[in-house]
PDB file of C-alpha atoms in Angstrom:
ATOM      1  CA  MET Z 167       0.276  -0.506  -0.145  1.00 60.00           C
ATOM      2  CA  ARG Z 168       1.691   3.487  -0.813  1.00 78.00           C
ATOM      3  CA  GLY Z 169       2.384   5.658   1.290  1.00 78.00           C
ATOM      4  CA  ARG Z 170       0.060   8.802   0.797  1.00 84.00           C
ATOM      5  CA  VAL Z 171      -2.603   6.120   0.905  1.00 90.00           C
ATOM      6  CA  LEU Z 172      -1.972   4.839   3.805  1.00 90.00           C
ATOM      7  CA  VAL Z 173      -1.282   8.809   5.469  1.00 91.00           C
ATOM      8  CA  GLY Z 174      -5.207   9.298   3.958  1.00 92.00           C
ATOM      9  CA  LEU Z 175      -5.878   5.963   5.661  1.00 93.00           C
ATOM     10  CA  ALA Z 176      -4.751   7.612   8.550  1.00 93.00           C
ATOM     11  CA  LEU Z 177      -6.343  11.016   8.899  1.00 94.00           C
ATOM     12  CA  ALA Z 178      -9.889   9.175   7.677  1.00 95.00           C
ATOM     13  CA  LEU Z 179      -9.933   7.167  10.900  1.00 95.00           C
ATOM     14  CA  ALA Z 180      -8.924   9.635  13.358  1.00 94.00           C
ATOM     15  CA  VAL Z 181     -11.548  11.431  12.051  1.00 93.00           C
ATOM     16  CA  ALA Z 182     -13.935   9.053  12.509  1.00 93.00           C
ATOM     17  CA  PHE Z 183     -13.096   8.359  16.154  1.00 92.00           C
ATOM     18  CA  VAL Z 184     -13.897  11.778  17.030  1.00 88.00           C
ATOM     19  CA  ILE Z 185     -17.234  11.941  15.241  1.00 87.00           C
ATOM     20  CA  ALA Z 186     -17.805   8.326  14.100  1.00 88.00           C
ATOM     21  CA  PRO Z 187     -18.430   6.893  17.874  1.00 89.00           C
ATOM     22  CA  SER Z 188     -21.910   7.784  19.492  1.00 86.00           C
ATOM     23  CA  SER Z 189     -23.738   7.364  16.391  1.00 85.00           C
ATOM     24  CA  LEU Z 190     -22.129   3.950  16.165  1.00 88.00           C
ATOM     25  CA  ALA Z 191     -23.036   3.580  20.221  1.00 88.00           C
ATOM     26  CA  GLY Z 192     -26.654   4.725  18.727  1.00 83.00           C
ATOM     27  CA  GLY Z 193     -26.943   6.862  21.577  1.00 69.00           C
ATOM     28  CA  THR Z 194     -28.798  10.664  21.804  1.00 70.00           C
ATOM     29  CA  TYR Z 195     -26.389  12.055  24.003  1.00 71.00           C
ATOM     30  CA  GLY Z 196     -24.544  14.121  22.312  1.00 60.00           C
ATOM     31  CA  ARG Z 197     -22.554  14.216  17.996  1.00 53.00           C
ATOM     32  CA  SER Z 198     -19.096  13.743  19.650  1.00 52.00           C
ATOM     33  CA  GLY Z 199     -16.984  13.007  22.211  1.00 55.00           C
ATOM     34  CA  PHE Z 200     -16.207  16.918  22.576  1.00 62.00           C
ATOM     35  CA  ASP Z 201     -20.343  17.596  22.493  1.00 67.00           C
ATOM     36  CA  ASN Z 202     -20.903  14.860  26.237  1.00 75.00           C
ATOM     37  CA  GLY Z 203     -23.141  17.876  27.933  1.00 78.00           C
ATOM     38  CA  PRO Z 204     -26.391  15.499  27.767  1.00 82.00           C
ATOM     39  CA  LEU Z 205     -24.268  12.467  28.721  1.00 86.00           C
ATOM     40  CA  VAL Z 206     -23.164  14.193  31.819  1.00 86.00           C
ATOM     41  CA  ASP Z 207     -26.236  16.172  33.073  1.00 86.00           C
ATOM     42  CA  VAL Z 208     -28.246  12.124  32.527  1.00 88.00           C
ATOM     43  CA  THR Z 209     -25.113  10.586  34.690  1.00 89.00           C
ATOM     44  CA  ARG Z 210     -25.219  13.539  37.201  1.00 89.00           C
ATOM     45  CA  THR Z 211     -28.710  12.705  37.958  1.00 90.00           C
ATOM     46  CA  SER Z 212     -28.833   8.564  37.675  1.00 90.00           C
ATOM     47  CA  LEU Z 213     -26.710   8.541  40.511  1.00 91.00           C
ATOM     48  CA  VAL Z 214     -28.047  10.547  42.954  1.00 91.00           C
ATOM     49  CA  ALA Z 215     -30.973   8.183  42.003  1.00 92.00           C
ATOM     50  CA  PHE Z 216     -28.930   5.436  42.186  1.00 92.00           C
ATOM     51  CA  TRP Z 217     -27.480   6.302  45.422  1.00 92.00           C
ATOM     52  CA  LYS Z 218     -31.142   7.476  48.049  1.00 91.00           C
ATOM     53  CA  ALA Z 219     -32.135   3.878  46.022  1.00 90.00           C
ATOM     54  CA  GLY Z 220     -29.489   2.382  47.593  1.00 84.00           C
ATOM     55  CA  ALA Z 221     -29.850  -0.876  45.480  1.00 84.00           C
ATOM     56  CA  GLY Z 222     -27.194  -2.477  44.030  1.00 84.00           C
ATOM     57  CA  ASP Z 223     -28.813  -2.691  40.604  1.00 88.00           C
ATOM     58  CA  PHE Z 224     -28.821   0.115  38.015  1.00 90.00           C
ATOM     59  CA  SER Z 225     -32.243   1.491  37.416  1.00 87.00           C
ATOM     60  CA  PRO Z 226     -34.006   0.805  34.041  1.00 87.00           C
ATOM     61  CA  SER Z 227     -32.501   4.512  32.873  1.00 86.00           C
ATOM     62  CA  LEU Z 228     -29.379   4.801  34.908  1.00 89.00           C
ATOM     63  CA  GLN Z 229     -29.035   1.173  33.024  1.00 92.00           C
ATOM     64  CA  SER Z 230     -29.330   2.528  29.395  1.00 90.00           C
ATOM     65  CA  THR Z 231     -27.061   4.835  29.892  1.00 91.00           C
ATOM     66  CA  VAL Z 232     -23.913   2.529  31.390  1.00 93.00           C
ATOM     67  CA  ASP Z 233     -25.172   0.319  27.732  1.00 93.00           C
ATOM     68  CA  TYR Z 234     -24.445   3.221  25.800  1.00 92.00           C
ATOM     69  CA  TRP Z 235     -21.010   3.757  27.144  1.00 93.00           C
ATOM     70  CA  VAL Z 236     -20.038   0.879  26.835  1.00 95.00           C
ATOM     71  CA  ARG Z 237     -21.295   0.392  22.916  1.00 94.00           C
ATOM     72  CA  TYR Z 238     -19.252   4.034  22.629  1.00 93.00           C
ATOM     73  CA  HIS Z 239     -16.160   2.194  24.134  1.00 95.00           C
ATOM     74  CA  VAL Z 240     -15.729  -0.513  21.885  1.00 96.00           C
ATOM     75  CA  ALA Z 241     -16.667   2.230  18.500  1.00 95.00           C
ATOM     76  CA  LYS Z 242     -13.770   4.034  19.835  1.00 95.00           C
ATOM     77  CA  ALA Z 243     -11.302   1.066  20.430  1.00 96.00           C
ATOM     78  CA  LEU Z 244     -12.031  -0.326  17.446  1.00 97.00           C
ATOM     79  CA  ILE Z 245     -11.505   2.831  15.226  1.00 97.00           C
ATOM     80  CA  ALA Z 246      -7.887   3.579  17.302  1.00 96.00           C
ATOM     81  CA  ALA Z 247      -7.261  -0.776  17.101  1.00 96.00           C
ATOM     82  CA  ALA Z 248      -7.350   0.357  13.205  1.00 96.00           C
ATOM     83  CA  LEU Z 249      -5.873   3.571  13.326  1.00 96.00           C
ATOM     84  CA  SER Z 250      -3.220   1.948  15.882  1.00 94.00           C
ATOM     85  CA  VAL Z 251      -2.193  -0.973  12.585  1.00 94.00           C
ATOM     86  CA  VAL Z 252      -2.102   1.577   9.699  1.00 95.00           C
ATOM     87  CA  LEU Z 253       0.162   3.765  12.018  1.00 93.00           C
ATOM     88  CA  ILE Z 254       2.213   0.621  12.627  1.00 91.00           C
ATOM     89  CA  VAL Z 255       2.504  -0.405   9.023  1.00 92.00           C
ATOM     90  CA  LEU Z 256       2.914   3.664   7.943  1.00 90.00           C
ATOM     91  CA  GLY Z 257       6.211   3.664  10.595  1.00 86.00           C
ATOM     92  CA  ALA Z 258       7.720   0.352   9.514  1.00 85.00           C
ATOM     93  CA  ARG Z 259       8.037   2.142   5.849  1.00 87.00           C
ATOM     94  CA  VAL Z 260       9.578   5.029   6.612  1.00 83.00           C
ATOM     95  CA  TRP Z 261      11.685   3.155   8.810  1.00 76.00           C
ATOM     96  CA  ARG Z 262      12.975   1.287   6.200  1.00 78.00           C
ATOM     97  CA  ALA Z 263      12.737   3.907   3.965  1.00 80.00           C
ATOM     98  CA  LEU Z 264      15.628   5.689   6.456  1.00 72.00           C
ATOM     99  CA  VAL Z 265      18.249   2.366   6.270  1.00 70.00           C
ATOM    100  CA  ARG Z 266      18.326   3.062   2.829  1.00 73.00           C
ATOM    101  CA  ALA Z 267      18.042   6.919   2.629  1.00 68.00           C
ATOM    102  CA  GLU Z 268      21.924   8.758   1.333  1.00 73.00           C
ATOM    103  CA  GLY Z 269      21.811  12.970   2.035  1.00 73.00           C
ATOM    104  CA  ARG Z 270      21.815  13.876   5.851  1.00 77.00           C
ATOM    105  CA  GLY Z 271      18.245  15.698   4.878  1.00 80.00           C
ATOM    106  CA  ARG Z 272      17.154  13.461   3.482  1.00 77.00           C
ATOM    107  CA  ARG Z 273      17.384  11.011   6.801  1.00 73.00           C
ATOM    108  CA  ALA Z 274      16.089  14.057   9.370  1.00 79.00           C
ATOM    109  CA  ALA Z 275      12.869  13.547   7.324  1.00 83.00           C
ATOM    110  CA  LEU Z 276      12.822  10.283   8.061  1.00 78.00           C
ATOM    111  CA  THR Z 277      14.023  10.144  11.647  1.00 78.00           C
ATOM    112  CA  SER Z 278      11.587  13.478  12.178  1.00 81.00           C
ATOM    113  CA  ALA Z 279       8.694  11.360  10.380  1.00 82.00           C
ATOM    114  CA  GLY Z 280       9.203   8.308  11.552  1.00 80.00           C
ATOM    115  CA  ALA Z 281       9.780   9.268  14.893  1.00 83.00           C
ATOM    116  CA  GLY Z 282       6.191  11.143  14.952  1.00 88.00           C
ATOM    117  CA  VAL Z 283       4.600   8.417  13.468  1.00 88.00           C
ATOM    118  CA  THR Z 284       5.715   6.450  15.408  1.00 87.00           C
ATOM    119  CA  MET Z 285       4.242   8.868  18.945  1.00 89.00           C
ATOM    120  CA  LEU Z 286       1.172   8.889  17.541  1.00 91.00           C
ATOM    121  CA  ALA Z 287       1.203   4.562  16.431  1.00 91.00           C
ATOM    122  CA  LEU Z 288       1.356   4.998  20.963  1.00 90.00           C
ATOM    123  CA  PHE Z 289      -0.511   7.841  21.300  1.00 93.00           C
ATOM    124  CA  ALA Z 290      -3.139   5.345  19.790  1.00 94.00           C
ATOM    125  CA  MET Z 291      -2.652   1.822  21.147  1.00 93.00           C
ATOM    126  CA  SER Z 292      -2.809   3.701  24.224  1.00 93.00           C
ATOM    127  CA  VAL Z 293      -6.223   4.903  23.188  1.00 95.00           C
ATOM    128  CA  VAL Z 294      -7.468   1.727  22.536  1.00 96.00           C
ATOM    129  CA  MET Z 295      -6.208   0.535  25.925  1.00 95.00           C
ATOM    130  CA  ALA Z 296      -8.457   3.517  27.888  1.00 94.00           C
ATOM    131  CA  ASN Z 297     -11.190   2.510  25.626  1.00 96.00           C
ATOM    132  CA  VAL Z 298     -11.150  -1.383  26.433  1.00 96.00           C
ATOM    133  CA  GLN Z 299     -11.329  -0.538  30.101  1.00 95.00           C
ATOM    134  CA  GLY Z 300     -14.105   1.712  30.200  1.00 94.00           C
ATOM    135  CA  ALA Z 301     -15.969  -1.206  27.859  1.00 96.00           C
ATOM    136  CA  ILE Z 302     -15.519  -3.404  31.011  1.00 96.00           C
ATOM    137  CA  ALA Z 303     -16.306  -0.921  33.786  1.00 95.00           C
ATOM    138  CA  PRO Z 304     -18.206   1.288  32.469  1.00 94.00           C
ATOM    139  CA  PHE Z 305     -20.067   2.622  35.337  1.00 94.00           C
ATOM    140  CA  SER Z 306     -16.379   4.576  36.511  1.00 93.00           C
ATOM    141  CA  SER Z 307     -16.227   6.187  33.230  1.00 93.00           C
ATOM    142  CA  LEU Z 308     -19.292   7.842  33.462  1.00 92.00           C
ATOM    143  CA  LEU Z 309     -17.822   8.077  37.119  1.00 90.00           C
ATOM    144  CA  SER Z 310     -15.602  10.501  35.930  1.00 88.00           C
ATOM    145  CA  LEU Z 311     -17.232  12.665  33.428  1.00 86.00           C
ATOM    146  CA  LEU Z 312     -18.473  14.109  36.357  1.00 84.00           C
ATOM    147  CA  GLY Z 313     -15.734  16.359  36.726  1.00 74.00           C
ATOM    148  CA  PRO Z 314     -16.023  19.120  40.010  1.00 69.00           C
ATOM    149  CA  GLU Z 315     -17.440  22.508  38.596  1.00 67.00           C
ATOM    150  CA  GLN Z 316     -20.697  20.003  37.883  1.00 65.00           C
ATOM    151  CA  ARG Z 317     -20.927  18.652  41.543  1.00 67.00           C
ATOM    152  CA  GLY Z 318     -22.968  21.221  43.455  1.00 71.00           C
ATOM    153  CA  GLY Z 319     -26.672  20.645  44.414  1.00 80.00           C
ATOM    154  CA  GLU Z 320     -27.584  16.783  45.178  1.00 86.00           C
ATOM    155  CA  LEU Z 321     -24.726  15.273  43.810  1.00 88.00           C
ATOM    156  CA  ALA Z 322     -22.292  17.525  46.301  1.00 88.00           C
ATOM    157  CA  VAL Z 323     -24.521  15.790  49.165  1.00 89.00           C
ATOM    158  CA  THR Z 324     -24.126  12.780  47.671  1.00 90.00           C
ATOM    159  CA  ILE Z 325     -20.894  12.277  46.479  1.00 88.00           C
ATOM    160  CA  ASP Z 326     -20.629  13.440  50.409  1.00 89.00           C
ATOM    161  CA  GLN Z 327     -21.962  10.518  51.739  1.00 90.00           C
ATOM    162  CA  ILE Z 328     -20.111   8.485  49.479  1.00 89.00           C
ATOM    163  CA  ARG Z 329     -17.226   9.954  50.952  1.00 88.00           C
ATOM    164  CA  GLN Z 330     -18.424   9.302  54.276  1.00 86.00           C
ATOM    165  CA  MET Z 331     -19.470   5.651  54.016  1.00 88.00           C
ATOM    166  CA  LEU Z 332     -15.996   4.801  51.960  1.00 85.00           C
ATOM    167  CA  ALA Z 333     -13.978   6.288  54.503  1.00 83.00           C
ATOM    168  CA  GLN Z 334     -16.024   3.880  57.577  1.00 80.00           C
ATOM    169  CA  SER Z 335     -15.953   0.897  55.319  1.00 71.00           C
ATOM    170  CA  ALA Z 336     -12.087   1.391  54.568  1.00 61.00           C
ATOM    171  CA  GLY Z 337     -11.225   2.001  58.538  1.00 55.00           C
ATOM    172  CA  MET Z 338     -13.060  -0.850  59.536  1.00 52.00           C
ATOM    173  CA  PRO Z 339     -13.072  -3.815  56.912  1.00 53.00           C
ATOM    174  CA  GLY Z 340     -16.235  -5.491  57.135  1.00 52.00           C
ATOM    175  CA  GLY Z 341     -17.892  -3.404  58.026  1.00 55.00           C
ATOM    176  CA  GLN Z 342     -22.128  -2.169  56.926  1.00 67.00           C
ATOM    177  CA  ARG Z 343     -22.388  -0.620  53.951  1.00 76.00           C
ATOM    178  CA  SER Z 344     -25.119  -0.257  51.232  1.00 85.00           C
ATOM    179  CA  LEU Z 345     -25.365  -2.106  48.408  1.00 90.00           C
ATOM    180  CA  ALA Z 346     -25.242   1.128  46.254  1.00 91.00           C
ATOM    181  CA  LEU Z 347     -21.622   1.241  47.822  1.00 92.00           C
ATOM    182  CA  ASP Z 348     -20.888  -2.694  47.079  1.00 91.00           C
ATOM    183  CA  THR Z 349     -21.854  -1.979  43.265  1.00 93.00           C
ATOM    184  CA  ILE Z 350     -19.558   1.437  43.157  1.00 93.00           C
ATOM    185  CA  VAL Z 351     -17.193  -0.078  44.405  1.00 92.00           C
ATOM    186  CA  GLY Z 352     -16.581  -3.566  42.535  1.00 93.00           C
ATOM    187  CA  ASP Z 353     -16.735  -1.978  39.331  1.00 93.00           C
ATOM    188  CA  PHE Z 354     -14.370   1.209  40.302  1.00 94.00           C
ATOM    189  CA  SER Z 355     -11.905  -2.246  41.089  1.00 94.00           C
ATOM    190  CA  ARG Z 356     -12.094  -3.921  37.743  1.00 94.00           C
ATOM    191  CA  TYR Z 357     -12.131  -0.392  35.851  1.00 94.00           C
ATOM    192  CA  HIS Z 358      -8.007  -1.001  37.336  1.00 95.00           C
ATOM    193  CA  ALA Z 359      -7.810  -4.694  37.356  1.00 96.00           C
ATOM    194  CA  ALA Z 360      -8.226  -4.134  33.547  1.00 95.00           C
ATOM    195  CA  LEU Z 361      -6.032  -1.568  32.914  1.00 94.00           C
ATOM    196  CA  ALA Z 362      -3.017  -3.662  35.618  1.00 95.00           C
ATOM    197  CA  VAL Z 363      -4.082  -7.182  33.042  1.00 96.00           C
ATOM    198  CA  MET Z 364      -3.483  -4.294  29.647  1.00 95.00           C
ATOM    199  CA  ALA Z 365      -0.554  -3.034  31.150  1.00 95.00           C
ATOM    200  CA  ALA Z 366       1.298  -5.905  32.196  1.00 96.00           C
ATOM    201  CA  VAL Z 367       0.584  -8.016  28.717  1.00 95.00           C
ATOM    202  CA  GLY Z 368       2.289  -4.171  27.195  1.00 92.00           C
ATOM    203  CA  THR Z 369       5.166  -4.555  29.295  1.00 94.00           C
ATOM    204  CA  THR Z 370       5.859  -7.892  28.428  1.00 95.00           C
ATOM    205  CA  ALA Z 371       5.659  -7.194  24.772  1.00 92.00           C
ATOM    206  CA  LEU Z 372       7.869  -4.280  25.487  1.00 90.00           C
ATOM    207  CA  ALA Z 373      10.698  -5.936  27.775  1.00 92.00           C
ATOM    208  CA  VAL Z 374      10.652  -9.226  24.406  1.00 92.00           C
ATOM    209  CA  VAL Z 375      10.938  -6.363  21.569  1.00 87.00           C
ATOM    210  CA  THR Z 376      13.408  -4.209  23.831  1.00 88.00           C
ATOM    211  CA  ALA Z 377      16.232  -8.017  24.472  1.00 88.00           C
ATOM    212  CA  THR Z 378      15.584  -8.727  20.274  1.00 83.00           C
ATOM    213  CA  SER Z 379      16.368  -5.357  19.223  1.00 78.00           C
ATOM    214  CA  TRP Z 380      19.060  -5.179  21.214  1.00 76.00           C
ATOM    215  CA  ARG Z 381      20.254  -8.533  19.825  1.00 78.00           C
ATOM    216  CA  ALA Z 382      20.008  -7.476  16.518  1.00 70.00           C
ATOM    217  CA  GLY Z 383      21.095  -4.206  16.511  1.00 65.00           C
ATOM    218  CA  SER Z 384      24.568  -5.766  18.912  1.00 70.00           C
ATOM    219  CA  SER Z 385      24.253  -8.343  15.771  1.00 66.00           C
ATOM    220  CA  PRO Z 386      27.096  -6.950  13.134  1.00 63.00           C
ATOM    221  CA  THR Z 387      26.437 -10.330  11.122  1.00 58.00           C
ATOM    222  CA  ARG Z 388      22.464  -9.857  10.970  1.00 52.00           C
ATOM    223  CA  SER Z 389      22.517  -5.872   9.508  1.00 54.00           C
ATOM    224  CA  SER Z 390      23.601  -2.833   8.198  1.00 57.00           C
ATOM    225  CA  ALA Z 391      25.889  -0.413  10.226  1.00 60.00           C
ATOM    226  CA  PRO Z 392      22.747   2.207  10.042  1.00 61.00           C
ATOM    227  CA  SER Z 393      19.933  -0.980  10.863  1.00 65.00           C
ATOM    228  CA  ARG Z 394      22.068  -1.419  14.108  1.00 66.00           C
ATOM    229  CA  GLY Z 395      22.214   2.406  15.251  1.00 70.00           C
ATOM    230  CA  LEU Z 396      17.827   1.780  14.818  1.00 71.00           C
ATOM    231  CA  LEU Z 397      17.661  -1.212  16.031  1.00 72.00           C
ATOM    232  CA  ARG Z 398      19.260   0.009  19.392  1.00 75.00           C
ATOM    233  CA  ALA Z 399      17.600   3.694  19.545  1.00 77.00           C
ATOM    234  CA  SER Z 400      14.558   1.157  19.539  1.00 79.00           C
ATOM    235  CA  SER Z 401      15.451  -0.969  22.001  1.00 82.00           C
ATOM    236  CA  VAL Z 402      16.990   2.339  24.660  1.00 86.00           C
ATOM    237  CA  SER Z 403      13.165   3.297  23.794  1.00 86.00           C
ATOM    238  CA  SER Z 404      10.998   0.386  24.023  1.00 86.00           C
ATOM    239  CA  GLY Z 405      12.891  -0.797  27.612  1.00 89.00           C
ATOM    240  CA  ALA Z 406      12.015   3.000  28.610  1.00 91.00           C
ATOM    241  CA  LEU Z 407       8.206   2.006  27.725  1.00 90.00           C
ATOM    242  CA  ALA Z 408       8.438  -0.458  29.471  1.00 92.00           C
ATOM    243  CA  LEU Z 409       9.587   0.991  33.029  1.00 94.00           C
ATOM    244  CA  LEU Z 410       6.375   2.952  32.095  1.00 94.00           C
ATOM    245  CA  MET Z 411       4.198   0.673  31.197  1.00 93.00           C
ATOM    246  CA  LEU Z 412       5.301  -1.510  34.365  1.00 95.00           C
ATOM    247  CA  LEU Z 413       4.820   1.156  36.743  1.00 95.00           C
ATOM    248  CA  VAL Z 414       1.115   1.971  34.971  1.00 94.00           C
ATOM    249  CA  THR Z 415       0.471  -2.251  36.131  1.00 95.00           C
ATOM    250  CA  VAL Z 416       1.641  -0.967  40.102  1.00 95.00           C
ATOM    251  CA  ALA Z 417      -0.722   1.295  40.297  1.00 93.00           C
ATOM    252  CA  ASN Z 418      -3.524   0.109  38.660  1.00 94.00           C
ATOM    253  CA  VAL Z 419      -2.390  -3.337  40.621  1.00 95.00           C
ATOM    254  CA  SER Z 420      -3.114  -1.271  43.293  1.00 90.00           C
ATOM    255  CA  ASN Z 421      -6.565   0.449  43.308  1.00 90.00           C
ATOM    256  CA  ALA Z 422      -7.877  -2.988  42.482  1.00 92.00           C
ATOM    257  CA  THR Z 423      -6.698  -5.147  45.296  1.00 91.00           C
ATOM    258  CA  ALA Z 424      -7.396  -1.295  47.737  1.00 87.00           C
ATOM    259  CA  PRO Z 425     -10.414   0.405  46.058  1.00 88.00           C
ATOM    260  CA  GLU Z 426     -12.209   1.885  48.675  1.00 86.00           C
ATOM    261  CA  GLN Z 427      -8.698   4.021  49.033  1.00 85.00           C
ATOM    262  CA  GLY Z 428      -9.146   4.681  45.583  1.00 85.00           C
ATOM    263  CA  LEU Z 429     -12.295   5.605  45.082  1.00 87.00           C
ATOM    264  CA  LEU Z 430     -11.567   8.274  48.024  1.00 86.00           C
ATOM    265  CA  LEU Z 431      -9.314   9.972  45.860  1.00 85.00           C
ATOM    266  CA  PHE Z 432     -10.920   9.578  42.814  1.00 83.00           C
ATOM    267  CA  PHE Z 433     -13.892  11.867  44.403  1.00 82.00           C
ATOM    268  CA  GLY Z 434     -12.374  14.631  45.464  1.00 72.00           C
ATOM    269  CA  PRO Z 435     -11.881  16.421  49.183  1.00 58.00           C
ATOM    270  CA  ALA Z 436     -15.943  16.845  50.113  1.00 45.00           C
ATOM    271  CA  ILE Z 437     -17.933  19.540  48.852  1.00 44.00           C
ATOM    272  CA  SER Z 438     -20.898  21.190  50.069  1.00 42.00           C
ATOM    273  CA  PRO Z 439     -23.679  21.994  48.198  1.00 40.00           C
TER     274      PRO Z 439
END
């Protein structure tokens, strides 16, 4: 596939990522990721009603919103995955061209292009992970939309009550708490467990890439000098990313195994109505 076709396809997928998921999910909560006001409003009122009911089951209205949010994240994950593949193919073409390039100017241009495409591919893959996480634990993902500017009125009272019960249950494991809080805590735990698993897989994959690239770059019989330099640089970069991904894994394992403490931070300080 020609480079210009790949660039065009990448641009089309990037545009689709912004404007298509809400339509594909079949909801009426806004036309794009930048137009989520109706979704925030529904989530705010639904959380208040859910907490007042005290039961662990979602109301039909909240369940409909959660189901929409699952579909929305699945659509975004699929589009981002397709974009990742296109960028990886495009990046491979650029790096191969760099190995064969002659002239300082052309090599500099290809190096910049290769680095840029690689960073975009890594970003697209991180977006895939974030949306898979949102599809697995959609309720926590919805709650993350409720920033400080939305936490007034009845929602402020609800969040204060959630924080008080969380603080009590965190200080007294096994103590009584509502079924509604159990649902919130369970979904929050899944939210971080999902990312912990994906980050652990990513850490392992990056560690393998690091070792393989370094070994190939250190062997003068297996590749040319430019290729060896590129492989060693790739090894250093992937090693740094592996360490970063390991930190993400550890942080999310901590939140998955001790969700109450993480939720206290998630909801922030107590807010008065």
